């Protein structure tokens, strides 16, 4: 597995060269992460808290850790001191808990709000009604230790590229709509995290600023490790 060559191939295939690449390193050994680091990657995505905890001390201090999986409230405290960005904030309850843990250590924690755009029920995220209810609530305006940097979404797992494109386009429209309206200072619509190994080019064409790519860099996921 030539990780450096894979990264060069991916970068050369980017529709938008300014789009940020998050190397999804879940289940991968630390040697693979170090090879990607040597090839210039600084942003790594993990979906399990215990895995980020184990890998974080093993990597250089300028590594930026992205929590991209479904995050449980009781696990936030373990990554709160160092996580660079939490991609999958899918409920107000979770956002409030992140704020609480940030307050405890006096750190503002950057997050993205996950929006449910796929037709699959298994995907997490706010729908537009839930999002509007949260944004309109007085409790939302009292948050002090989170910074909402944008939105994240996952398209339906399908071969139908038009459906994928439609879902990404809808998320971009919501992103632009939120950008234009008055929101608290801790909400900045800067990042739109959408696109993975199979659909990152479509995502970039539809306005993604951040793509999460794993198997195209590191090879197929090792499912025996979770």
mmCIF file of N, CA, C and O in Angstrom, residues 14-105:
data_model
loop_
_atom_site.group_PDB
_atom_site.id
_atom_site.type_symbol
_atom_site.label_atom_id
_atom_site.label_comp_id
_atom_site.label_asym_id
_atom_site.label_seq_id
_atom_site.Cartn_x
_atom_site.Cartn_y
_atom_site.Cartn_z
ATOM 1 N N UNK A 14 -8.666 16.152 -7.535
ATOM 2 C CA UNK A 14 -9.570 17.129 -6.914
ATOM 3 C C UNK A 14 -10.117 18.093 -7.966
ATOM 4 O O UNK A 14 -9.379 18.651 -8.764
ATOM 5 N N UNK A 15 -11.427 18.283 -7.921
ATOM 6 C CA UNK A 15 -12.081 19.269 -8.781
ATOM 7 C C UNK A 15 -11.783 20.670 -8.251
ATOM 8 O O UNK A 15 -11.620 21.623 -8.997
ATOM 9 N N UNK A 16 -11.722 20.763 -6.905
ATOM 10 C CA UNK A 16 -11.402 22.032 -6.250
ATOM 11 C C UNK A 16 -10.134 21.833 -5.404
ATOM 12 O O UNK A 16 -10.202 21.291 -4.307
ATOM 13 N N UNK A 17 -8.974 22.275 -5.900
ATOM 14 C CA UNK A 17 -7.720 22.054 -5.177
ATOM 15 C C UNK A 17 -7.690 22.712 -3.789
ATOM 16 O O UNK A 17 -6.910 22.308 -2.932
ATOM 17 N N UNK A 18 -8.549 23.715 -3.562
ATOM 18 C CA UNK A 18 -8.575 24.397 -2.255
ATOM 19 C C UNK A 18 -9.351 23.610 -1.199
ATOM 20 O O UNK A 18 -9.306 23.931 -0.019
ATOM 21 N N UNK A 19 -10.078 22.577 -1.618
ATOM 22 C CA UNK A 19 -10.875 21.767 -0.686
ATOM 23 C C UNK A 19 -9.937 21.022 0.262
ATOM 24 O O UNK A 19 -8.922 20.461 -0.159
ATOM 25 N N UNK A 20 -10.279 21.020 1.538
ATOM 26 C CA UNK A 20 -9.422 20.384 2.551
ATOM 27 C C UNK A 20 -9.648 18.879 2.592
ATOM 28 O O UNK A 20 -10.780 18.409 2.577
ATOM 29 N N UNK A 21 -8.554 18.135 2.646
ATOM 30 C CA UNK A 21 -8.620 16.682 2.715
ATOM 31 C C UNK A 21 -8.469 16.214 4.156
ATOM 32 O O UNK A 21 -7.469 16.507 4.814
ATOM 33 N N UNK A 22 -9.483 15.492 4.645
ATOM 34 C CA UNK A 22 -9.390 14.828 5.951
ATOM 35 C C UNK A 22 -9.105 13.353 5.674
ATOM 36 O O UNK A 22 -9.909 12.681 5.022
ATOM 37 N N UNK A 23 -7.965 12.865 6.141
ATOM 38 C CA UNK A 23 -7.612 11.457 5.940
ATOM 39 C C UNK A 23 -8.304 10.615 7.009
ATOM 40 O O UNK A 23 -8.009 10.741 8.194
ATOM 41 N N UNK A 24 -9.249 9.790 6.580
ATOM 42 C CA UNK A 24 -10.030 8.989 7.529
ATOM 43 C C UNK A 24 -9.221 7.750 7.909
ATOM 44 O O UNK A 24 -9.073 6.813 7.126
ATOM 45 N N UNK A 25 -8.694 7.782 9.129
ATOM 46 C CA UNK A 25 -7.717 6.778 9.558
ATOM 47 C C UNK A 25 -8.291 5.760 10.529
ATOM 48 O O UNK A 25 -7.544 5.020 11.173
ATOM 49 N N UNK A 26 -9.617 5.720 10.662
ATOM 50 C CA UNK A 26 -10.239 4.778 11.609
ATOM 51 C C UNK A 26 -9.846 3.341 11.264
ATOM 52 O O UNK A 26 -9.812 2.967 10.101
ATOM 53 N N UNK A 27 -9.540 2.591 12.275
ATOM 54 C CA UNK A 27 -9.094 1.176 12.230
ATOM 55 C C UNK A 27 -7.690 0.996 11.646
ATOM 56 O O UNK A 27 -7.199 -0.123 11.569
ATOM 57 N N UNK A 28 -7.033 2.078 11.251
ATOM 58 C CA UNK A 28 -5.709 1.944 10.630
ATOM 59 C C UNK A 28 -4.602 2.015 11.684
ATOM 60 O O UNK A 28 -4.695 2.775 12.652
ATOM 61 N N UNK A 29 -3.527 1.244 11.486
ATOM 62 C CA UNK A 29 -2.425 1.265 12.461
ATOM 63 C C UNK A 29 -1.680 2.596 12.419
ATOM 64 O O UNK A 29 -1.688 3.298 11.399
ATOM 65 N N UNK A 30 -1.002 2.913 13.498
ATOM 66 C CA UNK A 30 -0.324 4.203 13.629
ATOM 67 C C UNK A 30 0.732 4.395 12.547
ATOM 68 O O UNK A 30 0.987 5.517 12.091
ATOM 69 N N UNK A 31 1.314 3.299 12.062
ATOM 70 C CA UNK A 31 2.312 3.389 10.981
ATOM 71 C C UNK A 31 1.735 3.996 9.713
ATOM 72 O O UNK A 31 2.415 4.757 9.008
ATOM 73 N N UNK A 32 0.472 3.671 9.426
ATOM 74 C CA UNK A 32 -0.186 4.237 8.241
ATOM 75 C C UNK A 32 -0.417 5.739 8.423
ATOM 76 O O UNK A 32 -0.268 6.523 7.479
ATOM 77 N N UNK A 33 -0.798 6.146 9.632
ATOM 78 C CA UNK A 33 -1.011 7.571 9.903
ATOM 79 C C UNK A 33 0.312 8.329 9.769
ATOM 80 O O UNK A 33 0.343 9.429 9.191
ATOM 81 N N UNK A 34 1.385 7.721 10.264
ATOM 82 C CA UNK A 34 2.692 8.385 10.184
ATOM 83 C C UNK A 34 3.144 8.520 8.724
ATOM 84 O O UNK A 34 3.762 9.522 8.354
ATOM 85 N N UNK A 35 2.825 7.514 7.910
ATOM 86 C CA UNK A 35 3.178 7.591 6.479
ATOM 87 C C UNK A 35 2.407 8.733 5.808
ATOM 88 O O UNK A 35 2.961 9.481 4.995
ATOM 89 N N UNK A 36 1.133 8.874 6.162
ATOM 90 C CA UNK A 36 0.317 9.968 5.603
ATOM 91 C C UNK A 36 0.836 11.318 6.104
ATOM 92 O O UNK A 36 0.891 12.297 5.351
ATOM 93 N N UNK A 37 1.239 11.358 7.367
ATOM 94 C CA UNK A 37 1.802 12.590 7.947
ATOM 95 C C UNK A 37 3.074 12.986 7.197
ATOM 96 O O UNK A 37 3.265 14.154 6.839
ATOM 97 N N UNK A 38 3.939 12.002 6.945
ATOM 98 C CA UNK A 38 5.182 12.263 6.211
ATOM 99 C C UNK A 38 4.902 12.778 4.797
ATOM 100 O O UNK A 38 5.686 13.538 4.234
ATOM 101 N N UNK A 39 3.756 12.378 4.250
ATOM 102 C CA UNK A 39 3.361 12.822 2.901
ATOM 103 C C UNK A 39 2.635 14.168 2.932
ATOM 104 O O UNK A 39 2.140 14.632 1.909
ATOM 105 N N UNK A 40 2.555 14.777 4.126
ATOM 106 C CA UNK A 40 2.013 16.131 4.217
ATOM 107 C C UNK A 40 0.642 16.272 4.847
ATOM 108 O O UNK A 40 0.139 17.376 5.025
ATOM 109 N N UNK A 41 0.006 15.157 5.213
ATOM 110 C CA UNK A 41 -1.327 15.223 5.826
ATOM 111 C C UNK A 41 -1.209 15.635 7.297
ATOM 112 O O UNK A 41 -0.367 15.123 8.034
ATOM 113 N N UNK A 42 -2.064 16.553 7.707
ATOM 114 C CA UNK A 42 -2.118 16.957 9.117
ATOM 115 C C UNK A 42 -3.502 16.712 9.724
ATOM 116 O O UNK A 42 -3.654 16.727 10.939
ATOM 117 N N UNK A 43 -4.508 16.506 8.886
ATOM 118 C CA UNK A 43 -5.887 16.347 9.367
ATOM 119 C C UNK A 43 -6.308 14.889 9.255
ATOM 120 O O UNK A 43 -6.342 14.327 8.150
ATOM 121 N N UNK A 44 -6.637 14.295 10.403
ATOM 122 C CA UNK A 44 -7.018 12.887 10.447
ATOM 123 C C UNK A 44 -8.409 12.739 11.061
ATOM 124 O O UNK A 44 -8.716 13.377 12.073
ATOM 125 N N UNK A 45 -9.224 11.883 10.452
ATOM 126 C CA UNK A 45 -10.586 11.658 10.921
ATOM 127 C C UNK A 45 -10.739 10.293 11.570
ATOM 128 O O UNK A 45 -10.336 9.282 10.996
ATOM 129 N N UNK A 46 -11.313 10.281 12.757
ATOM 130 C CA UNK A 46 -11.575 9.029 13.477
ATOM 131 C C UNK A 46 -13.042 8.989 13.877
ATOM 132 O O UNK A 46 -13.667 10.032 14.070
ATOM 133 N N UNK A 47 -13.596 7.779 14.019
ATOM 134 C CA UNK A 47 -15.009 7.699 14.400
ATOM 135 C C UNK A 47 -15.238 7.064 15.762
ATOM 136 O O UNK A 47 -16.372 6.900 16.175
ATOM 137 N N UNK A 48 -14.149 6.729 16.463
ATOM 138 C CA UNK A 48 -14.309 6.181 17.816
ATOM 139 C C UNK A 48 -13.411 6.940 18.779
ATOM 140 O O UNK A 48 -12.215 7.123 18.523
ATOM 141 N N UNK A 49 -14.004 7.346 19.892
ATOM 142 C CA UNK A 49 -13.280 8.150 20.874
ATOM 143 C C UNK A 49 -12.058 7.400 21.405
ATOM 144 O O UNK A 49 -10.967 7.960 21.500
ATOM 145 N N UNK A 50 -12.221 6.099 21.715
ATOM 146 C CA UNK A 50 -11.088 5.378 22.302
ATOM 147 C C UNK A 50 -9.925 5.279 21.315
ATOM 148 O O UNK A 50 -8.758 5.232 21.698
ATOM 149 N N UNK A 51 -10.249 5.281 20.018
ATOM 150 C CA UNK A 51 -9.185 5.193 19.008
ATOM 151 C C UNK A 51 -8.423 6.522 18.898
ATOM 152 O O UNK A 51 -7.197 6.539 18.791
ATOM 153 N N UNK A 52 -9.149 7.633 18.916
ATOM 154 C CA UNK A 52 -8.466 8.942 18.907
ATOM 155 C C UNK A 52 -7.588 9.052 20.157
ATOM 156 O O UNK A 52 -6.445 9.496 20.075
ATOM 157 N N UNK A 53 -8.124 8.655 21.288
ATOM 158 C CA UNK A 53 -7.368 8.737 22.555
ATOM 159 C C UNK A 53 -6.057 7.946 22.481
ATOM 160 O O UNK A 53 -5.032 8.404 22.954
ATOM 161 N N UNK A 54 -6.139 6.765 21.878
ATOM 162 C CA UNK A 54 -4.947 5.908 21.795
ATOM 163 C C UNK A 54 -3.929 6.462 20.801
ATOM 164 O O UNK A 54 -2.718 6.389 21.038
ATOM 165 N N UNK A 55 -4.405 7.030 19.710
ATOM 166 C CA UNK A 55 -3.490 7.479 18.652
ATOM 167 C C UNK A 55 -2.912 8.864 18.914
ATOM 168 O O UNK A 55 -1.791 9.157 18.479
ATOM 169 N N UNK A 56 -3.667 9.711 19.595
ATOM 170 C CA UNK A 56 -3.259 11.110 19.761
ATOM 171 C C UNK A 56 -1.841 11.268 20.353
ATOM 172 O O UNK A 56 -1.029 12.024 19.819
ATOM 173 N N UNK A 57 -1.488 10.533 21.428
ATOM 174 C CA UNK A 57 -0.142 10.700 21.988
ATOM 175 C C UNK A 57 0.965 10.167 21.075
ATOM 176 O O UNK A 57 2.132 10.518 21.239
ATOM 177 N N UNK A 58 0.600 9.294 20.129
ATOM 178 C CA UNK A 58 1.580 8.656 19.250
ATOM 179 C C UNK A 58 1.954 9.531 18.045
ATOM 180 O O UNK A 58 2.925 9.254 17.347
ATOM 181 N N UNK A 59 1.160 10.577 17.810
ATOM 182 C CA UNK A 59 1.361 11.407 16.617
ATOM 183 C C UNK A 59 1.960 12.764 16.989
ATOM 184 O O UNK A 59 1.817 13.224 18.125
ATOM 185 N N UNK A 60 2.620 13.444 16.024
ATOM 186 C CA UNK A 60 3.181 14.774 16.305
ATOM 187 C C UNK A 60 2.114 15.746 16.808
ATOM 188 O O UNK A 60 0.922 15.597 16.494
ATOM 189 N N UNK A 61 2.556 16.734 17.569
ATOM 190 C CA UNK A 61 1.608 17.638 18.241
ATOM 191 C C UNK A 61 0.838 18.540 17.290
ATOM 192 O O UNK A 61 -0.189 19.093 17.667
ATOM 193 N N UNK A 62 1.303 18.702 16.044
ATOM 194 C CA UNK A 62 0.550 19.551 15.103
ATOM 195 C C UNK A 62 -0.486 18.767 14.301
ATOM 196 O O UNK A 62 -1.096 19.293 13.373
ATOM 197 N N UNK A 63 -0.704 17.495 14.678
ATOM 198 C CA UNK A 63 -1.775 16.706 14.054
ATOM 199 C C UNK A 63 -3.126 17.282 14.474
ATOM 200 O O UNK A 63 -3.334 17.597 15.639
ATOM 201 N N UNK A 64 -4.034 17.416 13.512
ATOM 202 C CA UNK A 64 -5.377 17.940 13.800
ATOM 203 C C UNK A 64 -6.368 16.769 13.742
ATOM 204 O O UNK A 64 -6.530 16.144 12.707
ATOM 205 N N UNK A 65 -7.043 16.545 14.863
ATOM 206 C CA UNK A 65 -7.935 15.390 14.992
ATOM 207 C C UNK A 65 -9.379 15.800 14.744
ATOM 208 O O UNK A 65 -9.895 16.713 15.372
ATOM 209 N N UNK A 66 -10.027 15.081 13.829
ATOM 210 C CA UNK A 66 -11.429 15.323 13.481
ATOM 211 C C UNK A 66 -12.261 14.134 13.948
ATOM 212 O O UNK A 66 -11.976 12.996 13.577
ATOM 213 N N UNK A 67 -13.261 14.392 14.774
ATOM 214 C CA UNK A 67 -14.190 13.332 15.196
ATOM 215 C C UNK A 67 -15.306 13.285 14.163
ATOM 216 O O UNK A 67 -16.113 14.210 14.060
ATOM 217 N N UNK A 68 -15.322 12.210 13.361
ATOM 218 C CA UNK A 68 -16.276 12.164 12.247
ATOM 219 C C UNK A 68 -17.402 11.153 12.470
ATOM 220 O O UNK A 68 -18.349 11.114 11.701
ATOM 221 N N UNK A 69 -17.296 10.360 13.518
ATOM 222 C CA UNK A 69 -18.321 9.353 13.782
ATOM 223 C C UNK A 69 -19.435 9.887 14.664
ATOM 224 O O UNK A 69 -19.429 11.044 15.086
ATOM 225 N N UNK A 70 -20.389 9.015 14.937
ATOM 226 C CA UNK A 70 -21.492 9.360 15.835
ATOM 227 C C UNK A 70 -20.945 9.443 17.260
ATOM 228 O O UNK A 70 -20.376 8.489 17.777
ATOM 229 N N UNK A 71 -21.065 10.605 17.874
ATOM 230 C CA UNK A 71 -20.447 10.852 19.189
ATOM 231 C C UNK A 71 -21.473 10.717 20.310
ATOM 232 O O UNK A 71 -22.541 11.318 20.260
ATOM 233 N N UNK A 72 -21.115 9.938 21.322
ATOM 234 C CA UNK A 72 -21.984 9.789 22.495
ATOM 235 C C UNK A 72 -21.632 10.869 23.520
ATOM 236 O O UNK A 72 -20.456 11.178 23.735
ATOM 237 N N UNK A 73 -22.654 11.403 24.160
ATOM 238 C CA UNK A 73 -22.474 12.506 25.117
ATOM 239 C C UNK A 73 -21.461 12.188 26.204
ATOM 240 O O UNK A 73 -20.669 13.044 26.602
ATOM 241 N N UNK A 74 -21.483 10.953 26.702
ATOM 242 C CA UNK A 74 -20.607 10.609 27.835
ATOM 243 C C UNK A 74 -19.141 10.437 27.432
ATOM 244 O O UNK A 74 -18.273 10.239 28.278
ATOM 245 N N UNK A 75 -18.840 10.534 26.133
ATOM 246 C CA UNK A 75 -17.451 10.359 25.675
ATOM 247 C C UNK A 75 -16.773 11.693 25.334
ATOM 248 O O UNK A 75 -15.581 11.734 25.059
ATOM 249 N N UNK A 76 -17.548 12.772 25.306
ATOM 250 C CA UNK A 76 -17.009 14.071 24.856
ATOM 251 C C UNK A 76 -15.798 14.501 25.684
ATOM 252 O O UNK A 76 -14.813 15.005 25.146
ATOM 253 N N UNK A 77 -15.887 14.286 27.004
ATOM 254 C CA UNK A 77 -14.831 14.781 27.904
ATOM 255 C C UNK A 77 -13.450 14.245 27.550
ATOM 256 O O UNK A 77 -12.439 14.890 27.832
ATOM 257 N N UNK A 78 -13.405 13.060 26.921
ATOM 258 C CA UNK A 78 -12.111 12.446 26.611
ATOM 259 C C UNK A 78 -11.396 13.125 25.444
ATOM 260 O O UNK A 78 -10.172 13.049 25.335
ATOM 261 N N UNK A 79 -12.151 13.758 24.562
ATOM 262 C CA UNK A 79 -11.515 14.410 23.405
ATOM 263 C C UNK A 79 -11.596 15.937 23.467
ATOM 264 O O UNK A 79 -10.939 16.630 22.689
ATOM 265 N N UNK A 80 -12.384 16.461 24.421
ATOM 266 C CA UNK A 80 -12.599 17.918 24.522
ATOM 267 C C UNK A 80 -11.299 18.732 24.566
ATOM 268 O O UNK A 80 -11.222 19.795 23.947
ATOM 269 N N UNK A 81 -10.245 18.268 25.248
ATOM 270 C CA UNK A 81 -9.042 19.108 25.351
ATOM 271 C C UNK A 81 -8.284 19.300 24.042
ATOM 272 O O UNK A 81 -7.559 20.274 23.894
ATOM 273 N N UNK A 82 -8.421 18.347 23.089
ATOM 274 C CA UNK A 82 -7.547 18.429 21.922
ATOM 275 C C UNK A 82 -8.242 18.313 20.562
ATOM 276 O O UNK A 82 -7.618 18.574 19.533
ATOM 277 N N UNK A 83 -9.503 17.908 20.509
ATOM 278 C CA UNK A 83 -10.140 17.680 19.210
ATOM 279 C C UNK A 83 -10.167 18.980 18.390
ATOM 280 O O UNK A 83 -10.458 20.054 18.908
ATOM 281 N N UNK A 84 -9.816 18.883 17.123
ATOM 282 C CA UNK A 84 -9.750 20.065 16.249
ATOM 283 C C UNK A 84 -11.139 20.452 15.743
ATOM 284 O O UNK A 84 -11.474 21.632 15.660
ATOM 285 N N UNK A 85 -11.946 19.426 15.410
ATOM 286 C CA UNK A 85 -13.291 19.683 14.881
ATOM 287 C C UNK A 85 -14.153 18.441 15.066
ATOM 288 O O UNK A 85 -13.736 17.338 14.715
ATOM 289 N N UNK A 86 -15.357 18.636 15.623
ATOM 290 C CA UNK A 86 -16.336 17.541 15.739
ATOM 291 C C UNK A 86 -17.320 17.706 14.585
ATOM 292 O O UNK A 86 -18.041 18.697 14.509
ATOM 293 N N UNK A 87 -17.322 16.741 13.656
ATOM 294 C CA UNK A 87 -18.124 16.875 12.428
ATOM 295 C C UNK A 87 -19.592 16.513 12.630
ATOM 296 O O UNK A 87 -20.441 17.025 11.926
ATOM 297 N N UNK A 88 -19.876 15.587 13.527
ATOM 298 C CA UNK A 88 -21.210 14.989 13.533
ATOM 299 C C UNK A 88 -22.127 15.420 14.651
ATOM 300 O O UNK A 88 -22.723 14.565 15.307
ATOM 301 N N UNK A 89 -22.259 16.719 14.895
ATOM 302 C CA UNK A 89 -23.180 17.160 15.958
ATOM 303 C C UNK A 89 -24.605 17.077 15.403
ATOM 304 O O UNK A 89 -25.003 17.875 14.570
ATOM 305 N N UNK A 90 -25.337 16.072 15.884
ATOM 306 C CA UNK A 90 -26.620 15.736 15.255
ATOM 307 C C UNK A 90 -27.835 16.007 16.145
ATOM 308 O O UNK A 90 -28.949 15.624 15.820
ATOM 309 N N UNK A 91 -27.613 16.677 17.294
ATOM 310 C CA UNK A 91 -28.751 17.019 18.160
ATOM 311 C C UNK A 91 -28.363 18.195 19.050
ATOM 312 O O UNK A 91 -27.173 18.422 19.318
ATOM 313 N N UNK A 92 -29.382 18.915 19.520
ATOM 314 C CA UNK A 92 -29.152 20.034 20.445
ATOM 315 C C UNK A 92 -28.598 19.515 21.762
ATOM 316 O O UNK A 92 -27.727 20.119 22.377
ATOM 317 N N UNK A 93 -29.078 18.342 22.174
ATOM 318 C CA UNK A 93 -28.602 17.718 23.421
ATOM 319 C C UNK A 93 -27.086 17.511 23.375
ATOM 320 O O UNK A 93 -26.365 17.821 24.324
ATOM 321 N N UNK A 94 -26.598 16.992 22.251
ATOM 322 C CA UNK A 94 -25.160 16.753 22.096
ATOM 323 C C UNK A 94 -24.390 18.078 22.076
ATOM 324 O O UNK A 94 -23.345 18.213 22.713
ATOM 325 N N UNK A 95 -24.912 19.066 21.381
ATOM 326 C CA UNK A 95 -24.261 20.382 21.307
ATOM 327 C C UNK A 95 -24.135 21.002 22.709
ATOM 328 O O UNK A 95 -23.092 21.556 23.071
ATOM 329 N N UNK A 96 -25.198 20.880 23.507
ATOM 330 C CA UNK A 96 -25.180 21.430 24.874
ATOM 331 C C UNK A 96 -24.132 20.724 25.733
ATOM 332 O O UNK A 96 -23.469 21.350 26.558
ATOM 333 N N UNK A 97 -23.992 19.419 25.536
ATOM 334 C CA UNK A 97 -23.010 18.657 26.318
ATOM 335 C C UNK A 97 -21.584 19.039 25.910
ATOM 336 O O UNK A 97 -20.689 19.141 26.769
ATOM 337 N N UNK A 98 -21.363 19.277 24.637
ATOM 338 C CA UNK A 98 -20.039 19.719 24.167
ATOM 339 C C UNK A 98 -19.723 21.082 24.786
ATOM 340 O O UNK A 98 -18.612 21.329 25.259
ATOM 341 N N UNK A 99 -20.712 21.969 24.802
ATOM 342 C CA UNK A 99 -20.565 23.294 25.403
ATOM 343 C C UNK A 99 -20.199 23.166 26.892
ATOM 344 O O UNK A 99 -19.300 23.851 27.390
ATOM 345 N N UNK A 100 -20.877 22.251 27.572
ATOM 346 C CA UNK A 100 -20.640 22.028 29.014
ATOM 347 C C UNK A 100 -19.212 21.537 29.269
ATOM 348 O O UNK A 100 -18.529 22.016 30.174
ATOM 349 N N UNK A 101 -18.766 20.603 28.439
ATOM 350 C CA UNK A 101 -17.404 20.064 28.608
ATOM 351 C C UNK A 101 -16.358 21.112 28.240
ATOM 352 O O UNK A 101 -15.291 21.185 28.863
ATOM 353 N N UNK A 102 -16.659 21.945 27.253
ATOM 354 C CA UNK A 102 -15.762 23.037 26.887
ATOM 355 C C UNK A 102 -15.620 24.038 28.021
ATOM 356 O O UNK A 102 -14.523 24.528 28.318
ATOM 357 N N UNK A 103 -16.744 24.320 28.668
ATOM 358 C CA UNK A 103 -16.764 25.265 29.799
ATOM 359 C C UNK A 103 -15.888 24.752 30.946
ATOM 360 O O UNK A 103 -15.150 25.509 31.565
ATOM 361 N N UNK A 104 -15.962 23.441 31.202
ATOM 362 C CA UNK A 104 -15.189 22.839 32.301
ATOM 363 C C UNK A 104 -13.687 23.045 32.138
ATOM 364 O O UNK A 104 -12.958 23.173 33.115
ATOM 365 N N UNK A 105 -13.216 23.023 30.874
ATOM 366 C CA UNK A 105 -11.766 23.143 30.642
ATOM 367 C C UNK A 105 -11.414 24.496 30.015
ATOM 368 O O UNK A 105 -10.284 24.706 29.588
#
